[in-house]
Amino acid sequence: MIKVTPGATVGILGGGQLGRMLAMAAVQLGYHTHIYCPDEKNPAEQVTDKISRFDYEDEKALIGFAKAVDVVTYEFENIPVETVNILSRYVTVFPSAEVLQISQDRLHEKKFLNNINVNTAPYAPVSTMNEAIEALKQIGYPAVLKTRRFGYDGKGQAIVRTERDVQRAWQSLNSCEVIVEGFIDFDMEISVLAARGQDGEIKCFDPAENIHKNHILDLSIVPARIDPVLRKQAVEIAHHIVSELNYVGVLAVEFFVSSSDPIFRVNEIAPRVHNSGHWSIEACPTSQFEQHIRAICGLPLGETSLYGRAEMKNLIGDEILDMDIYLKDPDANFHHYGKREARPGRKMGHVTRIFPHILPK
Ligand code: AMP
């Protein structure tokens, strides 16, 4: 157990909006922050004490960064495992390189989940189109072909409805490390943010219902509008996952909810704070960002109960131009990530509304 006390420096790999909100939470708890991010003009640089602008493969720069900070975490799971291995020789990194390795590869992730008795969609790893066609005979149509690595917001995947779709789908993926996954006819997608401290204490946030537009999260509604029994079950599964991983920090677990499928399935896990937990900034005594900083610094975890029903809307691309409407809305908590250019599909900010009079059951 390492205790990192206020006044010390939290190092964060990645300078996107998640890094920015992590840094803001760290500062609130009295820490300095140091962001490591190769990108120019990243959203986190406005709010951090220090920034190292180097590649994730730059060993000399990584060692310098490791020696300048007291603990390291990351805001996205596609940083090379070797980066975390190098840093770990000089400073504690949470979540661990092992967790990163599992969550970077859909095959490792699904194997891990199934080994701990957590259900996923049926799947098979394949490396050629013919193997995919064979696997589809078992799994059945429709199905989803997904690259094992580097997929996000629906990228790196293709639906196949009949055998005739396979060739086009295979070519679109441009990879030979693929999994074939059974299509789940879900009614709703939900997620649970679970936190585990260095001492093993676990606290979960209420399940959020997530609604996507063009494969990008549009709206999160908390608590998810599902049977409370299912909500409890989702929290128990998330609890089980962070416990089995000996995880430290906040982890997101995404689920499919389907009335036609008696099995409750996990879609994926993300070893980090997550877009579907932004509402926790205003809706709970402790936000997901503060909880993550508390966990990695060895502080007690905070309370996660809801003040009331919450809705978080992502502001994507031009939607940020509506900011004056949100600023005039007495119920809206508006966040701008400081990005200058509102490109289509880019997450520019978010807005959270709390309805304290609607208390969750
Ligand atoms: P992922 O990158 O795995 O989170 O997938 C992105 C989105 O694609 C999910 O949020 C779902 O809406 C959809 N999706 C992924 N896998 C499946 C599946 N096996 N069955 C149905 N829809 C899926």
Tab-separated table of C-alpha atoms and ligand atoms in Angstrom:
chain	number	residue	atom	x	y	z
A	1	MET	CA	0.000	0.000	0.000
A	2	ILE	CA	1.367	3.423	-0.916
A	3	LYS	CA	-0.146	6.518	0.567
A	4	VAL	CA	0.266	9.608	-1.566
A	5	THR	CA	-0.514	12.649	0.541
A	6	PRO	CA	-1.818	16.032	-0.637
A	7	GLY	CA	1.037	18.217	-1.849
A	8	ALA	CA	2.456	15.268	-3.826
A	9	THR	CA	2.167	14.952	-7.609
A	10	VAL	CA	-0.213	12.691	-9.505
A	11	GLY	CA	1.039	11.750	-12.982
A	12	ILE	CA	-1.596	11.137	-15.662
A	13	LEU	CA	-0.939	9.509	-19.041
A	14	GLY	CA	-3.206	11.109	-21.614
A	15	GLY	CA	-4.454	14.671	-21.945
A	16	GLY	CA	-8.036	14.292	-23.200
A	17	GLN	CA	-11.153	15.366	-21.307
A	18	LEU	CA	-10.850	12.410	-18.941
A	19	GLY	CA	-7.287	13.453	-18.039
A	20	ARG	CA	-8.528	17.003	-17.613
A	21	MET	CA	-11.332	16.036	-15.207
A	22	LEU	CA	-8.993	13.677	-13.310
A	23	ALA	CA	-6.513	16.534	-12.883
A	24	MET	CA	-9.282	18.864	-11.656
A	25	ALA	CA	-10.326	16.274	-9.061
A	26	ALA	CA	-6.704	15.753	-7.973
A	27	VAL	CA	-6.241	19.499	-7.493
A	28	GLN	CA	-9.426	19.643	-5.400
A	29	LEU	CA	-7.856	17.069	-3.078
A	30	GLY	CA	-4.653	19.107	-2.760
A	31	TYR	CA	-2.378	17.355	-5.269
A	32	HIS	CA	-0.212	18.710	-8.021
A	33	THR	CA	-0.662	17.129	-11.429
A	34	HIS	CA	1.680	16.287	-14.258
A	35	ILE	CA	0.179	15.212	-17.594
A	36	TYR	CA	2.134	13.097	-20.073
A	37	CYS	CA	0.644	13.475	-23.544
A	38	PRO	CA	2.226	13.676	-26.979
A	39	ASP	CA	-0.536	15.873	-28.432
A	40	GLU	CA	-0.315	19.617	-28.863
A	41	LYS	CA	-3.175	21.664	-27.386
A	42	ASN	CA	-4.787	18.886	-25.380
A	43	PRO	CA	-7.765	19.582	-23.073
A	44	ALA	CA	-5.812	18.706	-19.904
A	45	GLU	CA	-2.993	21.199	-20.378
A	46	GLN	CA	-5.220	24.095	-19.250
A	47	VAL	CA	-5.627	22.626	-15.786
A	48	THR	CA	-2.319	20.931	-14.964
A	49	ASP	CA	0.812	22.161	-13.169
A	50	LYS	CA	3.143	20.428	-15.572
A	51	ILE	CA	3.008	18.718	-18.928
A	52	SER	CA	5.456	16.371	-20.665
A	53	ARG	CA	4.863	16.339	-24.404
A	54	PHE	CA	6.627	13.179	-25.608
A	55	ASP	CA	5.749	9.927	-27.317
A	56	TYR	CA	4.622	6.956	-25.256
A	57	GLU	CA	7.637	5.041	-26.596
A	58	ASP	CA	10.206	7.638	-25.442
A	59	GLU	CA	11.954	5.743	-22.641
A	60	LYS	CA	14.149	8.637	-21.504
A	61	ALA	CA	11.154	10.988	-21.252
A	62	LEU	CA	9.115	8.319	-19.439
A	63	ILE	CA	11.863	7.826	-16.850
A	64	GLY	CA	12.086	11.591	-16.318
A	65	PHE	CA	8.303	11.732	-15.859
A	66	ALA	CA	8.301	8.756	-13.464
A	67	LYS	CA	10.934	10.412	-11.279
A	68	ALA	CA	8.988	13.686	-11.190
A	69	VAL	CA	5.702	12.227	-9.898
A	70	ASP	CA	4.548	10.188	-6.880
A	71	VAL	CA	1.976	7.900	-8.507
A	72	VAL	CA	0.860	7.375	-12.116
A	73	THR	CA	-2.483	6.596	-13.694
A	74	TYR	CA	-3.904	6.746	-17.206
A	75	GLU	CA	-7.030	8.082	-18.895
A	76	PHE	CA	-7.264	5.639	-21.801
A	77	GLU	CA	-6.475	1.989	-22.339
A	78	ASN	CA	-4.639	2.167	-25.656
A	79	ILE	CA	-1.304	3.261	-24.246
A	80	PRO	CA	1.363	0.620	-24.863
A	81	VAL	CA	1.756	-1.909	-22.026
A	82	GLU	CA	5.520	-1.392	-22.360
A	83	THR	CA	5.030	2.281	-21.387
A	84	VAL	CA	3.484	1.165	-18.096
A	85	ASN	CA	6.204	-1.467	-17.635
A	86	ILE	CA	8.939	1.170	-17.998
A	87	LEU	CA	7.197	3.563	-15.592
A	88	SER	CA	6.540	0.771	-13.079
A	89	ARG	CA	10.280	0.324	-12.563
A	90	TYR	CA	10.433	3.816	-10.998
A	91	VAL	CA	6.959	4.629	-9.680
A	92	THR	CA	3.696	2.900	-8.773
A	93	VAL	CA	1.190	2.770	-11.640
A	94	PHE	CA	-2.518	2.101	-11.057
A	95	PRO	CA	-4.265	0.272	-12.704
A	96	SER	CA	-1.520	-2.302	-13.231
A	97	ALA	CA	0.091	-3.314	-16.540
A	98	GLU	CA	-1.600	-6.707	-16.179
A	99	VAL	CA	-5.068	-5.140	-16.117
A	100	LEU	CA	-4.144	-2.990	-19.105
A	101	GLN	CA	-3.032	-6.043	-21.041
A	102	ILE	CA	-6.349	-7.810	-20.397
A	103	SER	CA	-8.526	-4.871	-21.387
A	104	GLN	CA	-6.568	-3.941	-24.529
A	105	ASP	CA	-7.440	-7.183	-26.239
A	106	ARG	CA	-11.060	-8.286	-26.630
A	107	LEU	CA	-9.994	-11.934	-26.618
A	108	HIS	CA	-8.040	-11.654	-23.340
A	109	GLU	CA	-10.886	-9.624	-21.868
A	110	LYS	CA	-13.585	-12.165	-22.733
A	111	LYS	CA	-11.457	-15.101	-21.574
A	112	PHE	CA	-10.828	-13.364	-18.273
A	113	LEU	CA	-14.527	-12.563	-17.774
A	114	ASN	CA	-15.677	-16.099	-18.635
A	115	ASN	CA	-12.997	-17.574	-16.319
A	116	ILE	CA	-14.484	-15.659	-13.400
A	117	ASN	CA	-18.003	-16.777	-14.393
A	118	VAL	CA	-19.106	-13.505	-15.941
A	119	ASN	CA	-21.140	-13.988	-19.106
A	120	THR	CA	-20.293	-12.313	-22.396
A	121	ALA	CA	-21.620	-12.756	-25.934
A	122	PRO	CA	-20.507	-16.081	-27.423
A	123	TYR	CA	-17.282	-15.519	-29.345
A	124	ALA	CA	-14.458	-17.151	-31.266
A	125	PRO	CA	-11.008	-15.807	-32.164
A	126	VAL	CA	-10.204	-16.018	-35.882
A	127	SER	CA	-7.289	-14.964	-38.071
A	128	THR	CA	-8.556	-15.602	-41.618
A	129	MET	CA	-11.818	-15.012	-43.453
A	130	ASN	CA	-12.343	-18.764	-43.851
A	131	GLU	CA	-11.919	-19.247	-40.100
A	132	ALA	CA	-14.515	-16.526	-39.609
A	133	ILE	CA	-16.979	-18.314	-41.921
A	134	GLU	CA	-16.395	-21.577	-40.013
A	135	ALA	CA	-16.854	-19.870	-36.635
A	136	LEU	CA	-20.075	-18.238	-37.858
A	137	LYS	CA	-21.528	-21.696	-38.508
A	138	GLN	CA	-21.313	-22.262	-34.739
A	139	ILE	CA	-22.172	-18.782	-33.515
A	140	GLY	CA	-24.877	-18.111	-36.109
A	141	TYR	CA	-26.106	-14.957	-37.862
A	142	PRO	CA	-26.378	-12.071	-37.260
A	143	ALA	CA	-22.977	-11.596	-35.638
A	144	VAL	CA	-20.362	-8.915	-35.157
A	145	LEU	CA	-16.759	-9.113	-36.366
A	146	LYS	CA	-14.468	-7.031	-34.157
A	147	THR	CA	-10.767	-6.321	-34.246
A	148	ARG	CA	-9.217	-7.606	-31.036
A	149	ARG	CA	-7.428	-4.337	-30.353
A	150	PHE	CA	-7.886	-0.555	-30.731
A	151	GLY	CA	-11.649	-0.499	-31.291
A	152	TYR	CA	-13.711	2.357	-29.841
A	153	ASP	CA	-17.035	4.133	-30.521
A	154	GLY	CA	-18.047	1.362	-32.954
A	155	LYS	CA	-14.792	1.583	-34.931
A	156	GLY	CA	-13.051	-1.685	-35.787
A	157	GLN	CA	-16.259	-3.679	-36.044
A	158	ALA	CA	-18.767	-4.808	-38.668
A	159	ILE	CA	-22.125	-6.588	-38.502
A	160	VAL	CA	-22.642	-9.669	-40.668
A	161	ARG	CA	-26.234	-10.709	-41.316
A	162	THR	CA	-25.582	-13.493	-43.830
A	163	GLU	CA	-22.540	-15.316	-45.207
A	164	ARG	CA	-22.586	-12.939	-48.166
A	165	ASP	CA	-21.625	-10.046	-45.826
A	166	VAL	CA	-18.492	-11.710	-44.523
A	167	GLN	CA	-16.054	-10.776	-47.275
A	168	ARG	CA	-16.922	-7.065	-47.173
A	169	ALA	CA	-16.882	-7.062	-43.360
A	170	TRP	CA	-13.563	-8.894	-43.222
A	171	GLN	CA	-11.918	-6.461	-45.631
A	172	SER	CA	-13.280	-3.418	-43.781
A	173	LEU	CA	-11.541	-4.486	-40.572
A	174	ASN	CA	-8.106	-4.617	-42.160
A	175	SER	CA	-6.759	-6.902	-39.435
A	176	CYS	CA	-6.076	-10.592	-38.935
A	177	GLU	CA	-6.581	-10.462	-35.170
A	178	VAL	CA	-10.356	-10.623	-35.025
A	179	ILE	CA	-13.094	-12.101	-32.889
A	180	VAL	CA	-16.471	-13.230	-34.140
A	181	GLU	CA	-19.118	-12.316	-31.595
A	182	GLY	CA	-22.748	-13.386	-31.410
A	183	PHE	CA	-25.166	-10.475	-31.937
A	184	ILE	CA	-27.091	-9.637	-28.775
A	185	ASP	CA	-30.556	-8.301	-29.441
A	186	PHE	CA	-30.445	-5.926	-26.485
A	187	ASP	CA	-33.135	-3.534	-25.259
A	188	MET	CA	-30.694	-1.320	-23.429
A	189	GLU	CA	-27.033	-0.777	-22.703
A	190	ILE	CA	-26.037	0.039	-19.144
A	191	SER	CA	-22.751	0.610	-17.357
A	192	VAL	CA	-21.485	0.434	-13.799
A	193	LEU	CA	-18.510	2.412	-12.534
A	194	ALA	CA	-16.805	0.418	-9.794
A	195	ALA	CA	-13.965	1.642	-7.600
A	196	ARG	CA	-11.544	-0.443	-5.562
A	197	GLY	CA	-9.074	1.071	-3.117
A	198	GLN	CA	-5.578	-0.191	-2.383
A	199	ASP	CA	-6.927	-1.770	0.826
A	200	GLY	CA	-9.534	-3.755	-1.125
A	201	GLU	CA	-12.515	-1.577	-0.232
A	202	ILE	CA	-15.027	-1.513	-3.121
A	203	LYS	CA	-17.697	1.071	-3.917
A	204	CYS	CA	-19.874	1.154	-7.018
A	205	PHE	CA	-21.954	3.910	-8.560
A	206	ASP	CA	-25.566	3.317	-9.611
A	207	PRO	CA	-25.961	1.708	-13.050
A	208	ALA	CA	-26.358	4.226	-15.878
A	209	GLU	CA	-28.534	3.675	-18.928
A	210	ASN	CA	-26.582	4.654	-22.029
A	211	ILE	CA	-28.124	5.838	-25.287
A	212	HIS	CA	-25.866	6.157	-28.337
A	213	LYS	CA	-26.158	8.242	-31.508
A	214	ASN	CA	-23.940	7.334	-34.487
A	215	HIS	CA	-22.087	4.847	-32.222
A	216	ILE	CA	-21.127	7.630	-29.805
A	217	LEU	CA	-22.591	7.989	-26.316
A	218	ASP	CA	-25.284	10.670	-26.440
A	219	LEU	CA	-27.150	10.365	-23.154
A	220	SER	CA	-26.651	8.647	-19.793
A	221	ILE	CA	-29.637	8.349	-17.468
A	222	VAL	CA	-29.165	7.334	-13.840
A	223	PRO	CA	-30.417	5.128	-12.389
A	224	ALA	CA	-30.956	2.975	-15.480
A	225	ARG	CA	-34.697	2.395	-16.059
A	226	ILE	CA	-34.589	-1.346	-15.438
A	227	ASP	CA	-35.823	-3.732	-12.765
A	228	PRO	CA	-34.066	-2.874	-9.459
A	229	VAL	CA	-33.141	-6.574	-9.146
A	230	LEU	CA	-31.171	-6.315	-12.387
A	231	ARG	CA	-29.551	-3.089	-11.199
A	232	LYS	CA	-28.392	-4.869	-8.073
A	233	GLN	CA	-27.078	-7.762	-10.131
A	234	ALA	CA	-25.084	-5.413	-12.390
A	235	VAL	CA	-23.462	-3.824	-9.356
A	236	GLU	CA	-22.610	-7.260	-7.936
A	237	ILE	CA	-20.963	-8.297	-11.215
A	238	ALA	CA	-18.910	-5.086	-11.367
A	239	HIS	CA	-17.918	-5.657	-7.723
A	240	HIS	CA	-16.834	-9.199	-8.568
A	241	ILE	CA	-14.743	-8.030	-11.577
A	242	VAL	CA	-12.730	-5.382	-9.684
A	243	SER	CA	-12.243	-7.798	-6.822
A	244	GLU	CA	-10.947	-10.606	-9.081
A	245	LEU	CA	-8.594	-8.178	-10.850
A	246	ASN	CA	-7.201	-6.869	-7.532
A	247	TYR	CA	-7.934	-3.623	-9.250
A	248	VAL	CA	-7.017	-0.178	-7.930
A	249	GLY	CA	-8.950	2.803	-9.275
A	250	VAL	CA	-12.230	3.215	-11.143
A	251	LEU	CA	-13.242	0.686	-13.782
A	252	ALA	CA	-16.234	0.804	-16.136
A	253	VAL	CA	-18.266	-2.309	-16.908
A	254	GLU	CA	-20.670	-2.165	-19.872
A	255	PHE	CA	-23.625	-4.572	-20.029
A	256	PHE	CA	-26.303	-5.543	-22.524
A	257	VAL	CA	-29.818	-5.771	-21.066
A	258	SER	CA	-32.194	-7.927	-23.091
A	259	SER	CA	-35.689	-9.113	-22.200
A	260	SER	CA	-35.385	-11.921	-24.771
A	261	ASP	CA	-32.092	-13.210	-23.335
A	262	PRO	CA	-32.161	-14.774	-19.858
A	263	ILE	CA	-28.378	-14.320	-19.554
A	264	PHE	CA	-27.026	-10.997	-18.330
A	265	ARG	CA	-23.957	-10.265	-20.457
A	266	VAL	CA	-21.011	-7.928	-20.120
A	267	ASN	CA	-20.009	-6.213	-23.367
A	268	GLU	CA	-16.666	-4.820	-22.250
A	269	ILE	CA	-14.668	-3.317	-19.427
A	270	ALA	CA	-12.546	-0.160	-19.446
A	271	PRO	CA	-9.767	0.282	-16.848
A	272	ARG	CA	-10.413	3.974	-16.316
A	273	VAL	CA	-12.965	6.644	-15.614
A	274	HIS	CA	-15.640	6.624	-18.298
A	275	ASN	CA	-17.886	8.957	-20.278
A	276	SER	CA	-20.967	7.214	-18.869
A	277	GLY	CA	-20.002	8.353	-15.336
A	278	HIS	CA	-19.680	12.111	-15.860
A	279	TRP	CA	-23.001	12.769	-14.097
A	280	SER	CA	-21.313	11.704	-10.831
A	281	ILE	CA	-19.577	15.124	-10.685
A	282	GLU	CA	-22.839	16.775	-9.611
A	283	ALA	CA	-25.090	13.816	-8.769
A	284	CYS	CA	-23.001	12.223	-5.990
A	285	PRO	CA	-20.949	13.349	-2.986
A	286	THR	CA	-17.877	11.824	-4.694
A	287	SER	CA	-17.384	11.943	-8.467
A	288	GLN	CA	-15.867	9.079	-10.447
A	289	PHE	CA	-12.788	11.296	-10.956
A	290	GLU	CA	-12.317	12.021	-7.262
A	291	GLN	CA	-12.936	8.353	-6.455
A	292	HIS	CA	-10.214	7.303	-8.869
A	293	ILE	CA	-7.721	9.771	-7.361
A	294	ARG	CA	-8.676	8.651	-3.831
A	295	ALA	CA	-8.131	4.992	-4.794
A	296	ILE	CA	-4.727	5.425	-6.452
A	297	CYS	CA	-3.483	7.704	-3.655
A	298	GLY	CA	-4.493	5.279	-0.877
A	299	LEU	CA	-7.204	7.538	0.570
A	300	PRO	CA	-10.552	6.214	1.834
A	301	LEU	CA	-13.160	5.866	-0.926
A	302	GLY	CA	-16.045	8.350	-0.906
A	303	GLU	CA	-19.819	8.083	-0.831
A	304	THR	CA	-21.442	7.246	-4.178
A	305	SER	CA	-25.181	7.517	-3.476
A	306	LEU	CA	-27.275	9.688	-5.780
A	307	TYR	CA	-28.724	13.056	-4.751
A	308	GLY	CA	-31.490	12.391	-7.260
A	309	ARG	CA	-32.188	11.221	-10.751
A	310	ALA	CA	-29.486	12.436	-13.175
A	311	GLU	CA	-29.129	12.859	-16.929
A	312	MET	CA	-25.875	13.561	-18.730
A	313	LYS	CA	-25.921	14.724	-22.346
A	314	ASN	CA	-22.714	14.689	-24.371
A	315	LEU	CA	-22.175	17.760	-26.518
A	316	ILE	CA	-20.725	16.386	-29.740
A	317	GLY	CA	-19.310	18.577	-32.514
A	318	ASP	CA	-21.615	21.526	-33.251
A	319	GLU	CA	-23.877	20.750	-30.282
A	320	ILE	CA	-21.456	22.815	-28.217
A	321	LEU	CA	-22.784	25.886	-30.062
A	322	ASP	CA	-25.964	25.532	-27.963
A	323	MET	CA	-23.974	26.390	-24.874
A	324	ASP	CA	-25.915	29.596	-24.126
A	325	ILE	CA	-29.118	27.566	-23.859
A	326	TYR	CA	-27.502	25.373	-21.219
A	327	LEU	CA	-25.956	28.329	-19.434
A	328	LYS	CA	-29.433	29.870	-19.060
A	329	ASP	CA	-30.990	26.608	-17.833
A	330	PRO	CA	-31.123	26.682	-14.005
A	331	ASP	CA	-30.940	22.871	-13.798
A	332	ALA	CA	-28.004	22.413	-16.147
A	333	ASN	CA	-24.394	21.911	-15.097
A	334	PHE	CA	-22.377	22.789	-18.171
A	335	HIS	CA	-18.843	21.538	-18.932
A	336	HIS	CA	-16.662	22.706	-21.827
A	337	TYR	CA	-13.479	20.706	-22.495
A	338	GLY	CA	-11.608	23.686	-23.930
A	339	LYS	CA	-11.213	22.162	-27.402
A	340	ARG	CA	-11.086	24.905	-30.008
A	341	GLU	CA	-12.323	23.077	-33.074
A	342	ALA	CA	-15.797	21.460	-33.043
A	343	ARG	CA	-15.160	18.658	-35.531
A	344	PRO	CA	-18.057	16.231	-36.238
A	345	GLY	CA	-18.057	13.361	-33.759
A	346	ARG	CA	-15.696	15.157	-31.373
A	347	LYS	CA	-16.689	15.255	-27.691
A	348	MET	CA	-16.639	18.981	-26.916
A	349	GLY	CA	-18.356	19.073	-23.535
A	350	HIS	CA	-21.290	17.702	-21.577
A	351	VAL	CA	-24.210	18.894	-19.531
A	352	THR	CA	-25.715	17.219	-16.474
A	353	ARG	CA	-29.152	17.802	-15.027
A	354	ILE	CA	-30.101	16.583	-11.567
A	355	PHE	CA	-33.702	16.056	-10.492
A	356	PRO	CA	-33.467	15.918	-6.695
A	357	HIS	CA	-37.223	15.567	-6.289
A	358	ILE	CA	-37.110	12.241	-8.165
A	359	LEU	CA	-35.354	9.997	-5.721
A	360	PRO	CA	-34.131	6.665	-7.081
A	361	LYS	CA	-35.950	3.564	-5.845
B	1	AMP	P1	-17.979	-2.021	-28.350
B	1	AMP	O1	-16.863	-1.266	-29.022
B	1	AMP	O2	-17.701	-3.469	-28.213
B	1	AMP	O3	-18.425	-1.372	-27.067
B	1	AMP	O4	-19.238	-1.899	-29.338
B	1	AMP	C1	-19.800	-0.648	-29.681
B	1	AMP	C2	-21.312	-0.791	-29.785
B	1	AMP	O5	-21.660	-1.743	-30.797
B	1	AMP	C3	-21.969	-1.294	-28.505
B	1	AMP	O6	-22.191	-0.219	-27.621
B	1	AMP	C4	-23.248	-1.915	-29.051
B	1	AMP	O7	-24.206	-0.929	-29.310
B	1	AMP	C5	-22.805	-2.505	-30.369
B	1	AMP	N1	-22.386	-3.911	-30.174
B	1	AMP	C6	-21.170	-4.351	-29.864
B	1	AMP	N2	-21.132	-5.680	-29.724
B	1	AMP	C7	-22.382	-6.118	-29.956
B	1	AMP	C8	-23.014	-7.403	-29.944
B	1	AMP	N3	-22.316	-8.526	-29.691
B	1	AMP	N4	-24.332	-7.479	-30.219
B	1	AMP	C9	-25.046	-6.351	-30.487
B	1	AMP	N5	-24.508	-5.120	-30.522
B	1	AMP	C10	-23.199	-4.981	-30.248
